[in-house]
PDB file of C-alpha atoms in Angstrom:
ATOM      1  CA  MET A   1      68.742 148.695 167.285  1.00 34.00           C
ATOM      2  CA  SER A   2      70.682 151.878 167.886  1.00 38.00           C
ATOM      3  CA  ASP A   3      73.076 153.280 165.297  1.00 41.00           C
ATOM      4  CA  THR A   4      75.888 153.600 167.839  1.00 43.00           C
ATOM      5  CA  GLY A   5      77.100 150.027 167.453  1.00 44.00           C
ATOM      6  CA  TYR A   6      75.920 149.054 170.938  1.00 52.00           C
ATOM      7  CA  GLY A   7      72.577 147.561 169.904  1.00 53.00           C
ATOM      8  CA  ASP A   8      70.004 147.393 172.699  1.00 77.00           C
ATOM      9  CA  PHE A   9      72.370 148.499 175.459  1.00 81.00           C
ATOM     10  CA  GLU A  10      71.753 151.852 177.132  1.00 80.00           C
ATOM     11  CA  PHE A  11      74.366 154.020 178.818  1.00 89.00           C
ATOM     12  CA  GLU A  12      73.329 156.262 181.679  1.00 91.00           C
ATOM     13  CA  ARG A  13      74.368 157.812 184.956  1.00 94.00           C
ATOM     14  CA  ARG A  14      71.907 158.508 187.748  1.00 95.00           C
ATOM     15  CA  PHE A  15      72.096 160.885 190.710  1.00 97.00           C
ATOM     16  CA  TRP A  16      70.196 161.502 193.935  1.00 98.00           C
ATOM     17  CA  ALA A  17      69.064 165.094 193.506  1.00 97.00           C
ATOM     18  CA  ARG A  18      67.966 167.921 195.794  1.00 95.00           C
ATOM     19  CA  ASP A  19      67.023 171.588 195.302  1.00 94.00           C
ATOM     20  CA  VAL A  20      66.700 171.398 191.531  1.00 93.00           C
ATOM     21  CA  PRO A  21      66.241 174.990 190.285  1.00 93.00           C
ATOM     22  CA  ALA A  22      62.612 175.581 189.366  1.00 88.00           C
ATOM     23  CA  ASP A  23      63.552 177.356 186.146  1.00 88.00           C
ATOM     24  CA  LEU A  24      65.082 174.121 184.843  1.00 87.00           C
ATOM     25  CA  LEU A  25      61.819 172.201 185.158  1.00 85.00           C
ATOM     26  CA  ASP A  26      59.477 172.358 182.185  1.00 81.00           C
ATOM     27  CA  ALA A  27      55.877 173.401 182.726  1.00 79.00           C
ATOM     28  CA  SER A  28      54.492 170.310 180.994  1.00 84.00           C
ATOM     29  CA  PRO A  29      56.287 167.287 182.425  1.00 90.00           C
ATOM     30  CA  ALA A  30      55.549 163.723 181.402  1.00 94.00           C
ATOM     31  CA  LEU A  31      53.453 161.744 183.860  1.00 97.00           C
ATOM     32  CA  ILE A  32      54.648 158.140 184.029  1.00 98.00           C
ATOM     33  CA  VAL A  33      52.972 155.196 185.745  1.00 98.00           C
ATOM     34  CA  GLN A  34      54.614 151.818 185.321  1.00 97.00           C
ATOM     35  CA  SER A  35      54.367 148.328 186.753  1.00 97.00           C
ATOM     36  CA  TYR A  36      56.804 145.465 186.923  1.00 96.00           C
ATOM     37  CA  VAL A  37      55.606 142.060 185.789  1.00 92.00           C
ATOM     38  CA  LEU A  38      58.997 140.711 186.843  1.00 92.00           C
ATOM     39  CA  ALA A  39      61.760 142.287 188.910  1.00 92.00           C
ATOM     40  CA  ASP A  40      64.502 140.018 190.186  1.00 92.00           C
ATOM     41  CA  ALA A  41      68.266 140.557 190.614  1.00 90.00           C
ATOM     42  CA  GLY A  42      68.270 143.440 188.123  1.00 88.00           C
ATOM     43  CA  PHE A  43      66.247 141.632 185.454  1.00 94.00           C
ATOM     44  CA  ALA A  44      62.898 143.297 184.820  1.00 93.00           C
ATOM     45  CA  ILE A  45      59.850 143.296 182.565  1.00 96.00           C
ATOM     46  CA  ARG A  46      58.118 146.670 182.745  1.00 97.00           C
ATOM     47  CA  VAL A  47      54.893 148.104 181.350  1.00 98.00           C
ATOM     48  CA  ARG A  48      54.823 151.917 181.190  1.00 98.00           C
ATOM     49  CA  VAL A  49      52.020 154.333 180.315  1.00 98.00           C
ATOM     50  CA  GLN A  50      52.575 158.057 180.133  1.00 97.00           C
ATOM     51  CA  ALA A  51      50.988 161.384 179.282  1.00 95.00           C
ATOM     52  CA  THR A  52      51.989 165.040 179.014  1.00 88.00           C
ATOM     53  CA  VAL A  53      49.887 167.178 181.356  1.00 87.00           C
ATOM     54  CA  ASP A  54      50.210 170.976 181.309  1.00 85.00           C
ATOM     55  CA  GLY A  55      50.974 172.390 184.730  1.00 82.00           C
ATOM     56  CA  LEU A  56      50.923 168.973 186.376  1.00 86.00           C
ATOM     57  CA  VAL A  57      51.234 168.943 190.173  1.00 83.00           C
ATOM     58  CA  LEU A  58      50.439 165.576 191.718  1.00 85.00           C
ATOM     59  CA  ASP A  59      48.440 165.276 194.925  1.00 85.00           C
ATOM     60  CA  ARG A  60      50.872 163.902 197.538  1.00 81.00           C
ATOM     61  CA  GLY A  61      48.018 161.878 199.041  1.00 86.00           C
ATOM     62  CA  LEU A  62      47.508 159.722 195.943  1.00 93.00           C
ATOM     63  CA  ASP A  63      49.081 156.308 195.585  1.00 96.00           C
ATOM     64  CA  GLU A  64      50.301 154.944 192.261  1.00 97.00           C
ATOM     65  CA  LEU A  65      47.050 153.240 191.275  1.00 96.00           C
ATOM     66  CA  ALA A  66      44.982 156.311 192.191  1.00 96.00           C
ATOM     67  CA  ILE A  67      47.275 158.449 190.011  1.00 96.00           C
ATOM     68  CA  LEU A  68      46.743 156.060 187.107  1.00 97.00           C
ATOM     69  CA  GLU A  69      42.975 156.217 187.517  1.00 96.00           C
ATOM     70  CA  ARG A  70      42.901 160.004 187.764  1.00 94.00           C
ATOM     71  CA  TYR A  71      44.874 160.461 184.527  1.00 95.00           C
ATOM     72  CA  ALA A  72      43.951 157.318 182.578  1.00 96.00           C
ATOM     73  CA  ASP A  73      42.070 159.262 179.919  1.00 95.00           C
ATOM     74  CA  ARG A  74      45.152 161.435 179.296  1.00 95.00           C
ATOM     75  CA  MET A  75      47.589 158.587 178.655  1.00 97.00           C
ATOM     76  CA  ASP A  76      48.885 158.666 175.082  1.00 96.00           C
ATOM     77  CA  PHE A  77      51.873 156.285 175.028  1.00 97.00           C
ATOM     78  CA  CYS A  78      52.595 152.778 176.293  1.00 98.00           C
ATOM     79  CA  ALA A  79      55.531 150.397 175.969  1.00 98.00           C
ATOM     80  CA  ILE A  80      56.708 147.103 177.382  1.00 97.00           C
ATOM     81  CA  THR A  81      60.412 146.961 178.195  1.00 96.00           C
ATOM     82  CA  VAL A  82      62.820 144.163 179.064  1.00 96.00           C
ATOM     83  CA  LYS A  83      65.889 145.150 181.107  1.00 92.00           C
ATOM     84  CA  GLY A  84      69.024 143.423 182.317  1.00 92.00           C
ATOM     85  CA  PRO A  85      71.121 144.287 185.394  1.00 89.00           C
ATOM     86  CA  MET A  86      73.047 147.559 185.580  1.00 83.00           C
ATOM     87  CA  ASN A  87      76.831 147.323 185.267  1.00 81.00           C
ATOM     88  CA  GLU A  88      78.524 150.688 185.981  1.00 75.00           C
ATOM     89  CA  GLY A  89      76.216 152.723 183.802  1.00 77.00           C
ATOM     90  CA  THR A  90      75.471 150.079 181.137  1.00 84.00           C
ATOM     91  CA  ARG A  91      72.235 148.106 180.984  1.00 86.00           C
ATOM     92  CA  TYR A  92      70.514 145.966 178.383  1.00 91.00           C
ATOM     93  CA  GLU A  93      67.121 147.412 177.394  1.00 91.00           C
ATOM     94  CA  ALA A  94      64.709 146.374 174.637  1.00 94.00           C
ATOM     95  CA  GLU A  95      61.374 148.133 174.197  1.00 95.00           C
ATOM     96  CA  ARG A  96      58.219 147.650 172.134  1.00 96.00           C
ATOM     97  CA  GLU A  97      55.296 150.048 171.886  1.00 98.00           C
ATOM     98  CA  LEU A  98      51.864 148.733 172.952  1.00 97.00           C
ATOM     99  CA  ASP A  99      48.280 149.845 172.508  1.00 98.00           C
ATOM    100  CA  VAL A 100      47.583 152.385 175.257  1.00 98.00           C
ATOM    101  CA  SER A 101      44.291 150.846 176.371  1.00 97.00           C
ATOM    102  CA  VAL A 102      45.947 147.448 176.765  1.00 97.00           C
ATOM    103  CA  GLY A 103      48.850 148.997 178.659  1.00 97.00           C
ATOM    104  CA  ILE A 104      46.547 150.750 181.117  1.00 98.00           C
ATOM    105  CA  GLU A 105      44.812 147.470 181.892  1.00 97.00           C
ATOM    106  CA  LEU A 106      48.133 145.693 182.389  1.00 97.00           C
ATOM    107  CA  VAL A 107      49.321 148.345 184.852  1.00 97.00           C
ATOM    108  CA  ARG A 108      45.956 148.216 186.628  1.00 96.00           C
ATOM    109  CA  ARG A 109      45.905 144.455 186.952  1.00 94.00           C
ATOM    110  CA  GLY A 110      49.304 143.518 188.264  1.00 88.00           C
ATOM    111  CA  GLY A 111      52.873 144.188 189.176  1.00 91.00           C
ATOM    112  CA  ALA A 112      54.489 146.523 191.694  1.00 95.00           C
ATOM    113  CA  ARG A 113      53.994 150.117 190.525  1.00 97.00           C
ATOM    114  CA  VAL A 114      55.979 153.334 190.326  1.00 97.00           C
ATOM    115  CA  ALA A 115      54.574 156.778 189.498  1.00 97.00           C
ATOM    116  CA  LYS A 116      56.593 159.893 188.731  1.00 96.00           C
ATOM    117  CA  THR A 117      56.749 163.115 186.774  1.00 95.00           C
ATOM    118  CA  ARG A 118      59.619 163.500 184.326  1.00 95.00           C
ATOM    119  CA  HIS A 119      61.135 166.858 183.380  1.00 93.00           C
ATOM    120  CA  SER A 120      63.553 167.115 180.446  1.00 92.00           C
ATOM    121  CA  VAL A 121      66.342 169.694 180.340  1.00 90.00           C
ATOM    122  CA  TRP A 122      69.456 170.380 178.283  1.00 89.00           C
ATOM    123  CA  LEU A 123      72.603 171.118 180.285  1.00 90.00           C
ATOM    124  CA  GLY A 124      75.603 171.829 178.079  1.00 87.00           C
ATOM    125  CA  ASP A 125      75.721 169.154 175.400  1.00 87.00           C
ATOM    126  CA  ASP A 126      73.696 166.612 177.377  1.00 92.00           C
ATOM    127  CA  GLY A 127      70.005 165.957 177.673  1.00 90.00           C
ATOM    128  CA  TRP A 128      69.003 165.233 181.267  1.00 95.00           C
ATOM    129  CA  VAL A 129      65.770 164.049 182.817  1.00 94.00           C
ATOM    130  CA  VAL A 130      64.710 164.804 186.388  1.00 96.00           C
ATOM    131  CA  ASP A 131      62.219 162.348 187.853  1.00 96.00           C
ATOM    132  CA  THR A 132      60.113 163.423 190.833  1.00 94.00           C
ATOM    133  CA  PHE A 133      58.562 160.336 192.373  1.00 96.00           C
ATOM    134  CA  ALA A 134      55.059 160.125 193.785  1.00 96.00           C
ATOM    135  CA  GLY A 135      53.131 157.717 196.000  1.00 95.00           C
ATOM    136  CA  GLY A 136      55.308 155.448 198.089  1.00 95.00           C
ATOM    137  CA  ASN A 137      58.528 156.885 196.654  1.00 96.00           C
ATOM    138  CA  ALA A 138      57.853 160.565 197.375  1.00 95.00           C
ATOM    139  CA  PRO A 139      59.787 162.842 197.802  1.00 92.00           C
ATOM    140  CA  LEU A 140      62.644 161.124 195.939  1.00 96.00           C
ATOM    141  CA  MET A 141      64.206 163.003 193.001  1.00 96.00           C
ATOM    142  CA  ILE A 142      66.567 161.294 190.566  1.00 98.00           C
ATOM    143  CA  ALA A 143      68.466 163.129 187.799  1.00 97.00           C
ATOM    144  CA  GLU A 144      69.666 161.024 184.894  1.00 95.00           C
ATOM    145  CA  VAL A 145      71.736 161.541 181.774  1.00 94.00           C
ATOM    146  CA  GLU A 146      71.820 159.035 178.917  1.00 89.00           C
ATOM    147  CA  ARG A 147      74.078 158.808 175.870  1.00 87.00           C
ATOM    148  CA  GLY A 148      74.543 156.522 172.898  1.00 82.00           C
ATOM    149  CA  GLY A 149      77.818 155.280 174.397  1.00 86.00           C
ATOM    150  CA  PRO A 150      79.617 155.238 177.762  1.00 84.00           C
ATOM    151  CA  VAL A 151      78.964 158.408 179.799  1.00 88.00           C
ATOM    152  CA  THR A 152      82.437 159.790 180.495  1.00 85.00           C
ATOM    153  CA  ASP A 153      83.815 163.302 181.104  1.00 87.00           C
ATOM    154  CA  LEU A 154      80.442 164.385 182.401  1.00 92.00           C
ATOM    155  CA  THR A 155      79.808 167.844 183.849  1.00 91.00           C
ATOM    156  CA  ILE A 156      77.609 167.080 186.859  1.00 94.00           C
ATOM    157  CA  PRO A 157      75.245 169.874 187.998  1.00 94.00           C
ATOM    158  CA  ASP A 158      75.323 170.993 191.616  1.00 95.00           C
ATOM    159  CA  PHE A 159      71.842 169.689 192.372  1.00 96.00           C
ATOM    160  CA  CYS A 160      73.186 166.136 191.885  1.00 97.00           C
ATOM    161  CA  VAL A 161      74.207 165.406 195.467  1.00 97.00           C
ATOM    162  CA  THR A 162      75.570 161.881 195.036  1.00 98.00           C
ATOM    163  CA  GLU A 163      75.699 159.239 192.329  1.00 97.00           C
ATOM    164  CA  VAL A 164      73.410 156.191 192.540  1.00 96.00           C
ATOM    165  CA  THR A 165      74.133 154.636 189.130  1.00 93.00           C
ATOM    166  CA  SER A 166      75.438 151.425 190.690  1.00 90.00           C
ATOM    167  CA  ASP A 167      73.205 151.449 193.783  1.00 94.00           C
ATOM    168  CA  PRO A 168      70.526 148.805 193.123  1.00 92.00           C
ATOM    169  CA  ARG A 169      68.196 150.353 195.707  1.00 96.00           C
ATOM    170  CA  PHE A 170      67.495 153.236 193.330  1.00 97.00           C
ATOM    171  CA  SER A 171      66.566 151.269 190.218  1.00 93.00           C
ATOM    172  CA  ASN A 172      62.891 151.776 189.414  1.00 94.00           C
ATOM    173  CA  ASP A 173      62.230 148.036 189.677  1.00 92.00           C
ATOM    174  CA  SER A 174      63.694 148.039 193.204  1.00 94.00           C
ATOM    175  CA  LEU A 175      61.746 151.168 194.162  1.00 96.00           C
ATOM    176  CA  ALA A 176      58.529 149.495 193.021  1.00 95.00           C
ATOM    177  CA  GLY A 177      59.063 146.666 195.491  1.00 94.00           C
ATOM    178  CA  THR A 178      60.736 148.633 198.305  1.00 96.00           C
ATOM    179  CA  PRO A 179      59.464 152.237 198.151  1.00 97.00           C
ATOM    180  CA  TYR A 180      61.854 154.999 199.158  1.00 97.00           C
ATOM    181  CA  ALA A 181      59.531 156.518 201.772  1.00 96.00           C
ATOM    182  CA  GLY A 182      60.168 153.517 204.016  1.00 96.00           C
ATOM    183  CA  TRP A 183      63.949 153.979 204.113  1.00 98.00           C
ATOM    184  CA  SER A 184      64.547 157.625 203.178  1.00 97.00           C
ATOM    185  CA  ALA A 185      65.559 158.701 206.689  1.00 97.00           C
ATOM    186  CA  ALA A 186      68.066 155.850 206.960  1.00 97.00           C
ATOM    187  CA  TYR A 187      69.519 156.710 203.556  1.00 97.00           C
ATOM    188  CA  GLU A 188      69.943 160.401 204.378  1.00 97.00           C
ATOM    189  CA  SER A 189      71.720 159.438 207.599  1.00 97.00           C
ATOM    190  CA  GLU A 190      73.975 157.137 205.585  1.00 97.00           C
ATOM    191  CA  LEU A 191      74.688 159.912 203.092  1.00 97.00           C
ATOM    192  CA  ALA A 192      75.506 162.399 205.858  1.00 96.00           C
ATOM    193  CA  ALA A 193      77.893 159.921 207.471  1.00 97.00           C
ATOM    194  CA  ARG A 194      79.854 158.848 204.387  1.00 94.00           C
ATOM    195  CA  GLY A 195      79.473 161.903 202.135  1.00 96.00           C
ATOM    196  CA  PRO A 196      78.723 161.983 198.415  1.00 96.00           C
ATOM    197  CA  ARG A 197      80.283 159.546 195.961  1.00 94.00           C
ATOM    198  CA  PHE A 198      80.759 159.578 192.205  1.00 93.00           C
ATOM    199  CA  LEU A 199      81.949 156.797 189.911  1.00 82.00           C
ATOM    200  CA  GLU A 200      85.668 157.302 189.374  1.00 66.00           C
ATOM    201  CA  SER A 201      85.767 155.080 186.288  1.00 51.00           C
ATOM    202  CA  LEU A 202      83.093 157.103 184.514  1.00 50.00           C
ATOM    203  CA  GLY A 203      84.215 160.689 185.023  1.00 48.00           C
ATOM    204  CA  HIS A 204      85.515 163.419 187.301  1.00 46.00           C
ATOM    205  CA  ASN A 205      84.029 165.235 190.223  1.00 46.00           C
ATOM    206  CA  HIS A 206      82.283 168.322 188.849  1.00 50.00           C
ATOM    207  CA  ARG A 207      83.170 170.412 191.907  1.00 42.00           C
ATOM    208  CA  THR A 208      86.909 169.796 192.086  1.00 34.00           C
ATOM    209  CA  GLY A 209      87.953 168.442 188.691  1.00 39.00           C
ATOM    210  CA  GLU A 210      89.690 165.591 190.506  1.00 39.00           C
ATOM    211  CA  PRO A 211      88.781 161.907 190.167  1.00 38.00           C
ATOM    212  CA  SER A 212      86.020 160.930 192.599  1.00 40.00           C
ATOM    213  CA  ASP A 213      86.357 158.175 195.119  1.00 41.00           C
TER     214      ASP A 213
END
């Protein structure tokens, strides 16, 4: 339970990112490989293993399972997580830590997988993470900020091109089943045609100071 009064609910905003400044990315990102035992209509059961690898640069030719096998002996954390559907930046999430060796076997043996590197950075008063996806979801980058309560009055960095908080295509459970590489060109065409969007109810456009549409 959190001490914010919101229990197991998490509050986050997520953005499709591009041209993230290299000096913001830490030299020892977390490597994450996760699989989804269940992913349906926003409900998900996820098993995640992760490690911190100095100077990590993933081989673009490796798929998610090959990444797991290459770094299996470096994994030092595992958890199973239950999630509910996203509702404008709010999502139920309950997590329990697992034995790492058991977690590796679970990810090996089943479920659609996602692999990514995660960089952590402080921007103003907020802690952000920037996920760079590998395997079938390369070269997708998602920047995310999470708080103990609703994420309002957020200063959004320029590398956040458009908000995807409420776009179910960009949830990790959706990306596991329908990898971004297969529809990236169509999405970029869509983005070019309609322009960026930000959630009006959750904040203001960082470039103009006016409510977003």
